[in-house]
């Protein structure tokens, strides 16, 4: 129990809901349910603070291992305390959410009115263990829109589904749009929170300096800059011309110098500090991204700057104007390079699921032309960039039709993770290039995918793989899942087929990938006839079209 001002996040003080997440709701062993209530009165006549109470209980399921048939029956998978107090309306709503959550990889998010009041009820169902710190992140989300909750519930079911239910009201002095419009915004943005509940830029979101889209865009740009910021400079190009790369000794020197320049010039923390110094530029860069990839609802005839993604500026700059402003506002060349990398990212995104409401990870189909030929002499044909709450990953291929495996990369400790992080893209590129050479005698080119597990998510290989596959499918089966997936902007404009095969850490996951691809769309998961005899010893491939 603690004092709580409606609509205010717990900034600087004890963040109780984050503690609840970390101690109970993130648990990999025990399962807990939660009820939370806000008092109707204030703690005193001179204070606007109310009391907020949390009741947390360990769940004991009467039927801990339901059959497939029982999994779809809420009465067979509930704990007794839920069934004893839930109304028929709640049971009906939860039953529908459970049915949808069982067949989706991503969250099920719905909103309902509450009879006799302006209050809105937000219900979110998802597979337990597929996101972390989600409960506390949701509070930050609705607080951003001047909403506060009167009641909150987290219910658990033995079929592996978690349901969060929030009762939301508008602050009396809010200047936000009508609550129905705001709830629509929250519905859309809850999927972003589900994918990335916390980021190093979270503080800007809590203080209303950046919206959730701007915050997550900034985080994605940070990751992009870590891998692709051009840090080697003209001196390295001159060195390459002098040395003989076919000479093993020279090649080793070149490799060591490249690693040192990348590691020591721009560390992850240094890049992050620069991004944090320029939130206003991140806003403008996000607008540049959104104006290409956000599809305005048909009822809006104008391309709005105040839509659900909360672009709070009417300034829409061209690439040239943005570049000039970055160079004017930044203090030195390093800061300029970091922020210019955001423009590079924007310019080379061909399609993304960033605005999809049911995504489980955020994926981008990139045009790989931004890669410097001095480092990557063999030009890539296709590049996917995927970010989830447990991992980051790539899928690279050298031809339109290319075969190769998906590898999960684990790290023994934080130091090993740092090394794997720095070398992730280069390793992926080298593996794909090796596969390309192996496939030189067959029509298919070479490809490879990598999934780097975050340092504290080494036990999440299966979850990360499933999110990786589903996020890529979002960009391959555009418009083939009516009612679930929304339209996306496709600057690539051509159908793509990817062939996924087993590699280190993924051999046991391929059956799931094939069946899931079939479920997602009529063109996915369907094996293509081989264009040439399969080489002796080659692994069976899964086609995801």
PDB file of N, CA, C and O in Angstrom, residues 376-449:
ATOM      1  N   UNK A 376      32.726  -4.523 -46.878  1.00  0.00           N
ATOM      2  CA  UNK A 376      31.853  -5.614 -47.312  1.00  0.00           C
ATOM      3  C   UNK A 376      31.847  -5.633 -48.840  1.00  0.00           C
ATOM      4  O   UNK A 376      30.943  -5.090 -49.490  1.00  0.00           O
ATOM      5  N   UNK A 377      32.887  -6.236 -49.374  1.00  0.00           N
ATOM      6  CA  UNK A 377      33.124  -6.152 -50.823  1.00  0.00           C
ATOM      7  C   UNK A 377      32.072  -6.895 -51.639  1.00  0.00           C
ATOM      8  O   UNK A 377      31.754  -6.498 -52.757  1.00  0.00           O
ATOM      9  N   UNK A 378      31.521  -8.009 -51.091  1.00  0.00           N
ATOM     10  CA  UNK A 378      30.458  -8.730 -51.788  1.00  0.00           C
ATOM     11  C   UNK A 378      29.118  -8.125 -51.390  1.00  0.00           C
ATOM     12  O   UNK A 378      28.730  -8.162 -50.229  1.00  0.00           O
ATOM     13  N   UNK A 379      28.394  -7.597 -52.359  1.00  0.00           N
ATOM     14  CA  UNK A 379      27.160  -6.878 -52.068  1.00  0.00           C
ATOM     15  C   UNK A 379      26.051  -7.840 -51.673  1.00  0.00           C
ATOM     16  O   UNK A 379      25.800  -8.840 -52.329  1.00  0.00           O
ATOM     17  N   UNK A 380      25.365  -7.506 -50.575  1.00  0.00           N
ATOM     18  CA  UNK A 380      24.215  -8.288 -50.142  1.00  0.00           C
ATOM     19  C   UNK A 380      23.015  -8.009 -51.041  1.00  0.00           C
ATOM     20  O   UNK A 380      22.835  -6.890 -51.534  1.00  0.00           O
ATOM     21  N   UNK A 381      22.165  -9.030 -51.207  1.00  0.00           N
ATOM     22  CA  UNK A 381      20.904  -8.828 -51.914  1.00  0.00           C
ATOM     23  C   UNK A 381      19.804  -8.412 -50.930  1.00  0.00           C
ATOM     24  O   UNK A 381      19.024  -7.509 -51.207  1.00  0.00           O
ATOM     25  N   UNK A 382      19.747  -9.079 -49.793  1.00  0.00           N
ATOM     26  CA  UNK A 382      18.675  -8.814 -48.843  1.00  0.00           C
ATOM     27  C   UNK A 382      19.177  -8.772 -47.421  1.00  0.00           C
ATOM     28  O   UNK A 382      20.107  -9.492 -47.046  1.00  0.00           O
ATOM     29  N   UNK A 383      18.530  -7.922 -46.598  1.00  0.00           N
ATOM     30  CA  UNK A 383      18.944  -7.772 -45.204  1.00  0.00           C
ATOM     31  C   UNK A 383      17.711  -7.507 -44.344  1.00  0.00           C
ATOM     32  O   UNK A 383      16.928  -6.592 -44.604  1.00  0.00           O
ATOM     33  N   UNK A 384      17.532  -8.329 -43.321  1.00  0.00           N
ATOM     34  CA  UNK A 384      16.501  -8.119 -42.308  1.00  0.00           C
ATOM     35  C   UNK A 384      17.178  -7.817 -40.977  1.00  0.00           C
ATOM     36  O   UNK A 384      18.184  -8.444 -40.624  1.00  0.00           O
ATOM     37  N   UNK A 385      16.590  -6.889 -40.237  1.00  0.00           N
ATOM     38  CA  UNK A 385      17.109  -6.423 -38.951  1.00  0.00           C
ATOM     39  C   UNK A 385      15.967  -6.556 -37.950  1.00  0.00           C
ATOM     40  O   UNK A 385      14.894  -5.983 -38.156  1.00  0.00           O
ATOM     41  N   UNK A 386      16.168  -7.360 -36.879  1.00  0.00           N
ATOM     42  CA  UNK A 386      15.079  -7.691 -35.952  1.00  0.00           C
ATOM     43  C   UNK A 386      15.514  -7.390 -34.521  1.00  0.00           C
ATOM     44  O   UNK A 386      16.629  -7.740 -34.117  1.00  0.00           O
ATOM     45  N   UNK A 387      14.614  -6.768 -33.748  1.00  0.00           N
ATOM     46  CA  UNK A 387      14.900  -6.415 -32.357  1.00  0.00           C
ATOM     47  C   UNK A 387      13.743  -6.868 -31.473  1.00  0.00           C
ATOM     48  O   UNK A 387      12.584  -6.519 -31.723  1.00  0.00           O
ATOM     49  N   UNK A 388      14.052  -7.663 -30.451  1.00  0.00           N
ATOM     50  CA  UNK A 388      13.056  -8.096 -29.486  1.00  0.00           C
ATOM     51  C   UNK A 388      13.529  -7.825 -28.076  1.00  0.00           C
ATOM     52  O   UNK A 388      14.666  -7.387 -27.861  1.00  0.00           O
ATOM     53  N   UNK A 389      12.686  -8.104 -27.109  1.00  0.00           N
ATOM     54  CA  UNK A 389      13.052  -7.824 -25.722  1.00  0.00           C
ATOM     55  C   UNK A 389      14.094  -8.800 -25.193  1.00  0.00           C
ATOM     56  O   UNK A 389      14.710  -8.546 -24.155  1.00  0.00           O
ATOM     57  N   UNK A 390      14.305  -9.931 -25.882  1.00  0.00           N
ATOM     58  CA  UNK A 390      15.296 -10.915 -25.449  1.00  0.00           C
ATOM     59  C   UNK A 390      16.523 -10.981 -26.359  1.00  0.00           C
ATOM     60  O   UNK A 390      17.488 -11.666 -26.042  1.00  0.00           O
ATOM     61  N   UNK A 391      16.505 -10.291 -27.495  1.00  0.00           N
ATOM     62  CA  UNK A 391      17.532 -10.535 -28.506  1.00  0.00           C
ATOM     63  C   UNK A 391      17.588  -9.393 -29.512  1.00  0.00           C
ATOM     64  O   UNK A 391      16.749  -8.498 -29.542  1.00  0.00           O
ATOM     65  N   UNK A 392      18.597  -9.475 -30.360  1.00  0.00           N
ATOM     66  CA  UNK A 392      18.661  -8.738 -31.624  1.00  0.00           C
ATOM     67  C   UNK A 392      19.188  -9.705 -32.674  1.00  0.00           C
ATOM     68  O   UNK A 392      19.896 -10.668 -32.334  1.00  0.00           O
ATOM     69  N   UNK A 393      18.856  -9.481 -33.924  1.00  0.00           N
ATOM     70  CA  UNK A 393      19.285 -10.446 -34.929  1.00  0.00           C
ATOM     71  C   UNK A 393      19.246  -9.882 -36.327  1.00  0.00           C
ATOM     72  O   UNK A 393      18.710  -8.791 -36.589  1.00  0.00           O
ATOM     73  N   UNK A 394      19.850 -10.651 -37.247  1.00  0.00           N
ATOM     74  CA  UNK A 394      19.890 -10.291 -38.663  1.00  0.00           C
ATOM     75  C   UNK A 394      19.566 -11.518 -39.494  1.00  0.00           C
ATOM     76  O   UNK A 394      19.712 -12.659 -39.045  1.00  0.00           O
ATOM     77  N   UNK A 395      19.129 -11.278 -40.723  1.00  0.00           N
ATOM     78  CA  UNK A 395      19.089 -12.325 -41.741  1.00  0.00           C
ATOM     79  C   UNK A 395      19.631 -11.707 -43.022  1.00  0.00           C
ATOM     80  O   UNK A 395      19.106 -10.708 -43.521  1.00  0.00           O
ATOM     81  N   UNK A 396      20.693 -12.291 -43.535  1.00  0.00           N
ATOM     82  CA  UNK A 396      21.397 -11.758 -44.703  1.00  0.00           C
ATOM     83  C   UNK A 396      21.422 -12.799 -45.812  1.00  0.00           C
ATOM     84  O   UNK A 396      21.612 -13.984 -45.551  1.00  0.00           O
ATOM     85  N   UNK A 397      21.250 -12.343 -47.051  1.00  0.00           N
ATOM     86  CA  UNK A 397      21.379 -13.266 -48.176  1.00  0.00           C
ATOM     87  C   UNK A 397      22.000 -12.553 -49.363  1.00  0.00           C
ATOM     88  O   UNK A 397      21.840 -11.343 -49.530  1.00  0.00           O
ATOM     89  N   UNK A 398      22.700 -13.343 -50.210  1.00  0.00           N
ATOM     90  CA  UNK A 398      23.447 -12.775 -51.326  1.00  0.00           C
ATOM     91  C   UNK A 398      22.708 -12.891 -52.656  1.00  0.00           C
ATOM     92  O   UNK A 398      23.141 -12.312 -53.646  1.00  0.00           O
ATOM     93  N   UNK A 399      21.629 -13.654 -52.687  1.00  0.00           N
ATOM     94  CA  UNK A 399      20.800 -13.736 -53.887  1.00  0.00           C
ATOM     95  C   UNK A 399      19.334 -13.709 -53.484  1.00  0.00           C
ATOM     96  O   UNK A 399      18.998 -13.915 -52.317  1.00  0.00           O
ATOM     97  N   UNK A 400      18.485 -13.493 -54.486  1.00  0.00           N
ATOM     98  CA  UNK A 400      17.050 -13.472 -54.214  1.00  0.00           C
ATOM     99  C   UNK A 400      16.611 -14.801 -53.606  1.00  0.00           C
ATOM    100  O   UNK A 400      15.856 -14.844 -52.630  1.00  0.00           O
ATOM    101  N   UNK A 401      17.055 -15.909 -54.196  1.00  0.00           N
ATOM    102  CA  UNK A 401      16.781 -17.237 -53.651  1.00  0.00           C
ATOM    103  C   UNK A 401      18.077 -17.765 -53.054  1.00  0.00           C
ATOM    104  O   UNK A 401      19.061 -17.982 -53.773  1.00  0.00           O
ATOM    105  N   UNK A 402      18.091 -17.925 -51.740  1.00  0.00           N
ATOM    106  CA  UNK A 402      19.323 -18.317 -51.051  1.00  0.00           C
ATOM    107  C   UNK A 402      18.985 -19.212 -49.876  1.00  0.00           C
ATOM    108  O   UNK A 402      17.920 -19.096 -49.260  1.00  0.00           O
ATOM    109  N   UNK A 403      19.901 -20.125 -49.560  1.00  0.00           N
ATOM    110  CA  UNK A 403      19.676 -21.092 -48.487  1.00  0.00           C
ATOM    111  C   UNK A 403      20.740 -20.932 -47.401  1.00  0.00           C
ATOM    112  O   UNK A 403      21.900 -20.671 -47.686  1.00  0.00           O
ATOM    113  N   UNK A 404      20.313 -21.156 -46.167  1.00  0.00           N
ATOM    114  CA  UNK A 404      21.245 -21.101 -45.045  1.00  0.00           C
ATOM    115  C   UNK A 404      20.510 -21.275 -43.733  1.00  0.00           C
ATOM    116  O   UNK A 404      19.283 -21.177 -43.668  1.00  0.00           O
ATOM    117  N   UNK A 405      21.244 -21.526 -42.667  1.00  0.00           N
ATOM    118  CA  UNK A 405      20.647 -21.810 -41.366  1.00  0.00           C
ATOM    119  C   UNK A 405      20.473 -20.578 -40.506  1.00  0.00           C
ATOM    120  O   UNK A 405      20.964 -19.491 -40.814  1.00  0.00           O
ATOM    121  N   UNK A 406      19.756 -20.764 -39.398  1.00  0.00           N
ATOM    122  CA  UNK A 406      19.559 -19.719 -38.386  1.00  0.00           C
ATOM    123  C   UNK A 406      20.322 -20.151 -37.139  1.00  0.00           C
ATOM    124  O   UNK A 406      20.141 -21.258 -36.640  1.00  0.00           O
ATOM    125  N   UNK A 407      21.171 -19.278 -36.642  1.00  0.00           N
ATOM    126  CA  UNK A 407      22.036 -19.610 -35.504  1.00  0.00           C
ATOM    127  C   UNK A 407      21.664 -18.769 -34.285  1.00  0.00           C
ATOM    128  O   UNK A 407      21.520 -17.546 -34.378  1.00  0.00           O
ATOM    129  N   UNK A 408      21.522 -19.412 -33.132  1.00  0.00           N
ATOM    130  CA  UNK A 408      21.355 -18.714 -31.857  1.00  0.00           C
ATOM    131  C   UNK A 408      22.726 -18.572 -31.206  1.00  0.00           C
ATOM    132  O   UNK A 408      23.462 -19.556 -31.071  1.00  0.00           O
ATOM    133  N   UNK A 409      23.072 -17.363 -30.831  1.00  0.00           N
ATOM    134  CA  UNK A 409      24.378 -17.080 -30.231  1.00  0.00           C
ATOM    135  C   UNK A 409      24.190 -16.812 -28.743  1.00  0.00           C
ATOM    136  O   UNK A 409      23.484 -15.882 -28.342  1.00  0.00           O
ATOM    137  N   UNK A 410      24.808 -17.654 -27.932  1.00  0.00           N
ATOM    138  CA  UNK A 410      24.756 -17.492 -26.473  1.00  0.00           C
ATOM    139  C   UNK A 410      26.073 -16.913 -25.968  1.00  0.00           C
ATOM    140  O   UNK A 410      27.103 -16.994 -26.651  1.00  0.00           O
ATOM    141  N   UNK A 411      26.047 -16.368 -24.762  1.00  0.00           N
ATOM    142  CA  UNK A 411      27.236 -15.752 -24.163  1.00  0.00           C
ATOM    143  C   UNK A 411      27.420 -16.286 -22.752  1.00  0.00           C
ATOM    144  O   UNK A 411      26.474 -16.317 -21.967  1.00  0.00           O
ATOM    145  N   UNK A 412      28.634 -16.685 -22.410  1.00  0.00           N
ATOM    146  CA  UNK A 412      28.916 -17.278 -21.098  1.00  0.00           C
ATOM    147  C   UNK A 412      28.847 -16.243 -19.981  1.00  0.00           C
ATOM    148  O   UNK A 412      28.475 -16.556 -18.858  1.00  0.00           O
ATOM    149  N   UNK A 413      29.222 -15.005 -20.284  1.00  0.00           N
ATOM    150  CA  UNK A 413      29.253 -13.959 -19.274  1.00  0.00           C
ATOM    151  C   UNK A 413      29.133 -12.610 -19.975  1.00  0.00           C
ATOM    152  O   UNK A 413      29.011 -12.537 -21.201  1.00  0.00           O
ATOM    153  N   UNK A 414      29.169 -11.545 -19.192  1.00  0.00           N
ATOM    154  CA  UNK A 414      28.976 -10.210 -19.759  1.00  0.00           C
ATOM    155  C   UNK A 414      30.096  -9.851 -20.740  1.00  0.00           C
ATOM    156  O   UNK A 414      29.854  -9.204 -21.774  1.00  0.00           O
ATOM    157  N   UNK A 415      31.319 -10.254 -20.433  1.00  0.00           N
ATOM    158  CA  UNK A 415      32.432  -9.945 -21.339  1.00  0.00           C
ATOM    159  C   UNK A 415      32.247 -10.657 -22.679  1.00  0.00           C
ATOM    160  O   UNK A 415      32.459 -10.061 -23.745  1.00  0.00           O
ATOM    161  N   UNK A 416      31.847 -11.932 -22.616  1.00  0.00           N
ATOM    162  CA  UNK A 416      31.607 -12.670 -23.865  1.00  0.00           C
ATOM    163  C   UNK A 416      30.467 -12.045 -24.647  1.00  0.00           C
ATOM    164  O   UNK A 416      30.498 -11.977 -25.879  1.00  0.00           O
ATOM    165  N   UNK A 417      29.440 -11.560 -23.915  1.00  0.00           N
ATOM    166  CA  UNK A 417      28.322 -10.903 -24.603  1.00  0.00           C
ATOM    167  C   UNK A 417      28.794  -9.645 -25.328  1.00  0.00           C
ATOM    168  O   UNK A 417      28.392  -9.383 -26.472  1.00  0.00           O
ATOM    169  N   UNK A 418      29.633  -8.864 -24.690  1.00  0.00           N
ATOM    170  CA  UNK A 418      30.147  -7.642 -25.330  1.00  0.00           C
ATOM    171  C   UNK A 418      30.911  -7.961 -26.599  1.00  0.00           C
ATOM    172  O   UNK A 418      30.787  -7.263 -27.621  1.00  0.00           O
ATOM    173  N   UNK A 419      31.700  -9.029 -26.553  1.00  0.00           N
ATOM    174  CA  UNK A 419      32.457  -9.442 -27.742  1.00  0.00           C
ATOM    175  C   UNK A 419      31.497  -9.903 -28.841  1.00  0.00           C
ATOM    176  O   UNK A 419      31.629  -9.520 -30.017  1.00  0.00           O
ATOM    177  N   UNK A 420      30.522 -10.728 -28.466  1.00  0.00           N
ATOM    178  CA  UNK A 420      29.545 -11.209 -29.449  1.00  0.00           C
ATOM    179  C   UNK A 420      28.737 -10.061 -30.047  1.00  0.00           C
ATOM    180  O   UNK A 420      28.404 -10.072 -31.237  1.00  0.00           O
ATOM    181  N   UNK A 421      28.441  -9.072 -29.213  1.00  0.00           N
ATOM    182  CA  UNK A 421      27.666  -7.921 -29.672  1.00  0.00           C
ATOM    183  C   UNK A 421      28.430  -7.130 -30.725  1.00  0.00           C
ATOM    184  O   UNK A 421      27.880  -6.774 -31.779  1.00  0.00           O
ATOM    185  N   UNK A 422      29.703  -6.881 -30.460  1.00  0.00           N
ATOM    186  CA  UNK A 422      30.503  -6.085 -31.390  1.00  0.00           C
ATOM    187  C   UNK A 422      30.692  -6.794 -32.728  1.00  0.00           C
ATOM    188  O   UNK A 422      30.770  -6.155 -33.777  1.00  0.00           O
ATOM    189  N   UNK A 423      30.757  -8.123 -32.690  1.00  0.00           N
ATOM    190  CA  UNK A 423      31.069  -8.865 -33.910  1.00  0.00           C
ATOM    191  C   UNK A 423      29.850  -9.464 -34.592  1.00  0.00           C
ATOM    192  O   UNK A 423      29.995 -10.174 -35.593  1.00  0.00           O
ATOM    193  N   UNK A 424      28.642  -9.184 -34.067  1.00  0.00           N
ATOM    194  CA  UNK A 424      27.447  -9.884 -34.537  1.00  0.00           C
ATOM    195  C   UNK A 424      27.237  -9.752 -36.036  1.00  0.00           C
ATOM    196  O   UNK A 424      27.096 -10.751 -36.751  1.00  0.00           O
ATOM    197  N   UNK A 425      27.187  -8.516 -36.538  1.00  0.00           N
ATOM    198  CA  UNK A 425      26.892  -8.355 -37.960  1.00  0.00           C
ATOM    199  C   UNK A 425      28.017  -8.910 -38.826  1.00  0.00           C
ATOM    200  O   UNK A 425      27.764  -9.579 -39.833  1.00  0.00           O
ATOM    201  N   UNK A 426      29.260  -8.635 -38.452  1.00  0.00           N
ATOM    202  CA  UNK A 426      30.382  -9.136 -39.239  1.00  0.00           C
ATOM    203  C   UNK A 426      30.399 -10.660 -39.273  1.00  0.00           C
ATOM    204  O   UNK A 426      30.691 -11.265 -40.305  1.00  0.00           O
ATOM    205  N   UNK A 427      30.058 -11.287 -38.134  1.00  0.00           N
ATOM    206  CA  UNK A 427      30.010 -12.750 -38.109  1.00  0.00           C
ATOM    207  C   UNK A 427      28.895 -13.257 -39.012  1.00  0.00           C
ATOM    208  O   UNK A 427      29.070 -14.221 -39.762  1.00  0.00           O
ATOM    209  N   UNK A 428      27.739 -12.602 -38.948  1.00  0.00           N
ATOM    210  CA  UNK A 428      26.612 -13.008 -39.791  1.00  0.00           C
ATOM    211  C   UNK A 428      26.967 -12.875 -41.262  1.00  0.00           C
ATOM    212  O   UNK A 428      26.687 -13.762 -42.076  1.00  0.00           O
ATOM    213  N   UNK A 429      27.604 -11.767 -41.602  1.00  0.00           N
ATOM    214  CA  UNK A 429      28.021 -11.531 -42.994  1.00  0.00           C
ATOM    215  C   UNK A 429      29.010 -12.595 -43.457  1.00  0.00           C
ATOM    216  O   UNK A 429      28.894 -13.144 -44.565  1.00  0.00           O
ATOM    217  N   UNK A 430      29.978 -12.913 -42.599  1.00  0.00           N
ATOM    218  CA  UNK A 430      30.987 -13.915 -42.960  1.00  0.00           C
ATOM    219  C   UNK A 430      30.357 -15.297 -43.119  1.00  0.00           C
ATOM    220  O   UNK A 430      30.719 -16.054 -44.036  1.00  0.00           O
ATOM    221  N   UNK A 431      29.418 -15.648 -42.238  1.00  0.00           N
ATOM    222  CA  UNK A 431      28.747 -16.948 -42.340  1.00  0.00           C
ATOM    223  C   UNK A 431      27.928 -17.046 -43.620  1.00  0.00           C
ATOM    224  O   UNK A 431      27.920 -18.079 -44.307  1.00  0.00           O
ATOM    225  N   UNK A 432      27.215 -15.965 -43.956  1.00  0.00           N
ATOM    226  CA  UNK A 432      26.435 -15.960 -45.191  1.00  0.00           C
ATOM    227  C   UNK A 432      27.345 -16.035 -46.410  1.00  0.00           C
ATOM    228  O   UNK A 432      27.032 -16.714 -47.401  1.00  0.00           O
ATOM    229  N   UNK A 433      28.486 -15.338 -46.358  1.00  0.00           N
ATOM    230  CA  UNK A 433      29.440 -15.374 -47.469  1.00  0.00           C
ATOM    231  C   UNK A 433      30.023 -16.776 -47.638  1.00  0.00           C
ATOM    232  O   UNK A 433      30.228 -17.251 -48.770  1.00  0.00           O
ATOM    233  N   UNK A 434      30.288 -17.445 -46.525  1.00  0.00           N
ATOM    234  CA  UNK A 434      30.790 -18.825 -46.586  1.00  0.00           C
ATOM    235  C   UNK A 434      29.751 -19.736 -47.229  1.00  0.00           C
ATOM    236  O   UNK A 434      30.077 -20.590 -48.063  1.00  0.00           O
ATOM    237  N   UNK A 435      28.497 -19.565 -46.840  1.00  0.00           N
ATOM    238  CA  UNK A 435      27.423 -20.363 -47.429  1.00  0.00           C
ATOM    239  C   UNK A 435      27.276 -20.064 -48.918  1.00  0.00           C
ATOM    240  O   UNK A 435      26.995 -20.954 -49.728  1.00  0.00           O
ATOM    241  N   UNK A 436      27.502 -18.817 -49.294  1.00  0.00           N
ATOM    242  CA  UNK A 436      27.446 -18.435 -50.706  1.00  0.00           C
ATOM    243  C   UNK A 436      28.514 -19.178 -51.505  1.00  0.00           C
ATOM    244  O   UNK A 436      28.261 -19.672 -52.617  1.00  0.00           O
ATOM    245  N   UNK A 437      29.722 -19.293 -50.935  1.00  0.00           N
ATOM    246  CA  UNK A 437      30.788 -20.025 -51.631  1.00  0.00           C
ATOM    247  C   UNK A 437      30.470 -21.512 -51.710  1.00  0.00           C
ATOM    248  O   UNK A 437      30.749 -22.175 -52.716  1.00  0.00           O
ATOM    249  N   UNK A 438      29.856 -22.056 -50.632  1.00  0.00           N
ATOM    250  CA  UNK A 438      29.486 -23.475 -50.644  1.00  0.00           C
ATOM    251  C   UNK A 438      28.439 -23.777 -51.713  1.00  0.00           C
ATOM    252  O   UNK A 438      28.420 -24.873 -52.279  1.00  0.00           O
ATOM    253  N   UNK A 439      27.578 -22.802 -51.981  1.00  0.00           N
ATOM    254  CA  UNK A 439      26.481 -23.003 -52.921  1.00  0.00           C
ATOM    255  C   UNK A 439      26.833 -22.586 -54.346  1.00  0.00           C
ATOM    256  O   UNK A 439      25.956 -22.431 -55.186  1.00  0.00           O
ATOM    257  N   UNK A 440      28.121 -22.434 -54.630  1.00  0.00           N
ATOM    258  CA  UNK A 440      28.523 -21.901 -55.932  1.00  0.00           C
ATOM    259  C   UNK A 440      28.120 -22.792 -57.100  1.00  0.00           C
ATOM    260  O   UNK A 440      27.976 -22.320 -58.230  1.00  0.00           O
ATOM    261  N   UNK A 441      27.904 -24.077 -56.847  1.00  0.00           N
ATOM    262  CA  UNK A 441      27.568 -24.998 -57.933  1.00  0.00           C
ATOM    263  C   UNK A 441      26.069 -25.259 -58.058  1.00  0.00           C
ATOM    264  O   UNK A 441      25.649 -26.131 -58.823  1.00  0.00           O
ATOM    265  N   UNK A 442      25.245 -24.548 -57.307  1.00  0.00           N
ATOM    266  CA  UNK A 442      23.796 -24.709 -57.396  1.00  0.00           C
ATOM    267  C   UNK A 442      23.164 -23.337 -57.595  1.00  0.00           C
ATOM    268  O   UNK A 442      23.783 -22.313 -57.314  1.00  0.00           O
ATOM    269  N   UNK A 443      21.937 -23.288 -58.110  1.00  0.00           N
ATOM    270  CA  UNK A 443      21.323 -21.985 -58.405  1.00  0.00           C
ATOM    271  C   UNK A 443      21.091 -21.124 -57.170  1.00  0.00           C
ATOM    272  O   UNK A 443      21.129 -19.902 -57.261  1.00  0.00           O
ATOM    273  N   UNK A 444      20.826 -21.746 -56.011  1.00  0.00           N
ATOM    274  CA  UNK A 444      20.550 -20.956 -54.818  1.00  0.00           C
ATOM    275  C   UNK A 444      21.817 -20.306 -54.270  1.00  0.00           C
ATOM    276  O   UNK A 444      22.882 -20.915 -54.259  1.00  0.00           O
ATOM    277  N   UNK A 445      21.685 -19.071 -53.803  1.00  0.00           N
ATOM    278  CA  UNK A 445      22.801 -18.400 -53.170  1.00  0.00           C
ATOM    279  C   UNK A 445      22.907 -18.776 -51.703  1.00  0.00           C
ATOM    280  O   UNK A 445      22.231 -19.683 -51.215  1.00  0.00           O
ATOM    281  N   UNK A 446      23.764 -18.065 -51.001  1.00  0.00           N
ATOM    282  CA  UNK A 446      23.975 -18.343 -49.584  1.00  0.00           C
ATOM    283  C   UNK A 446      23.299 -17.317 -48.698  1.00  0.00           C
ATOM    284  O   UNK A 446      23.195 -16.136 -49.049  1.00  0.00           O
ATOM    285  N   UNK A 447      22.835 -17.774 -47.551  1.00  0.00           N
ATOM    286  CA  UNK A 447      22.229 -16.875 -46.576  1.00  0.00           C
ATOM    287  C   UNK A 447      22.564 -17.380 -45.173  1.00  0.00           C
ATOM    288  O   UNK A 447      23.046 -18.499 -45.000  1.00  0.00           O
ATOM    289  N   UNK A 448      22.298 -16.548 -44.202  1.00  0.00           N
ATOM    290  CA  UNK A 448      22.484 -16.951 -42.808  1.00  0.00           C
ATOM    291  C   UNK A 448      21.705 -15.982 -41.920  1.00  0.00           C
ATOM    292  O   UNK A 448      21.598 -14.790 -42.207  1.00  0.00           O
ATOM    293  N   UNK A 449      21.168 -16.514 -40.836  1.00  0.00           N
ATOM    294  CA  UNK A 449      20.506 -15.686 -39.838  1.00  0.00           C
ATOM    295  C   UNK A 449      21.171 -15.865 -38.491  1.00  0.00           C
ATOM    296  O   UNK A 449      21.661 -16.958 -38.167  1.00  0.00           O
TER     297      UNK A 449
END
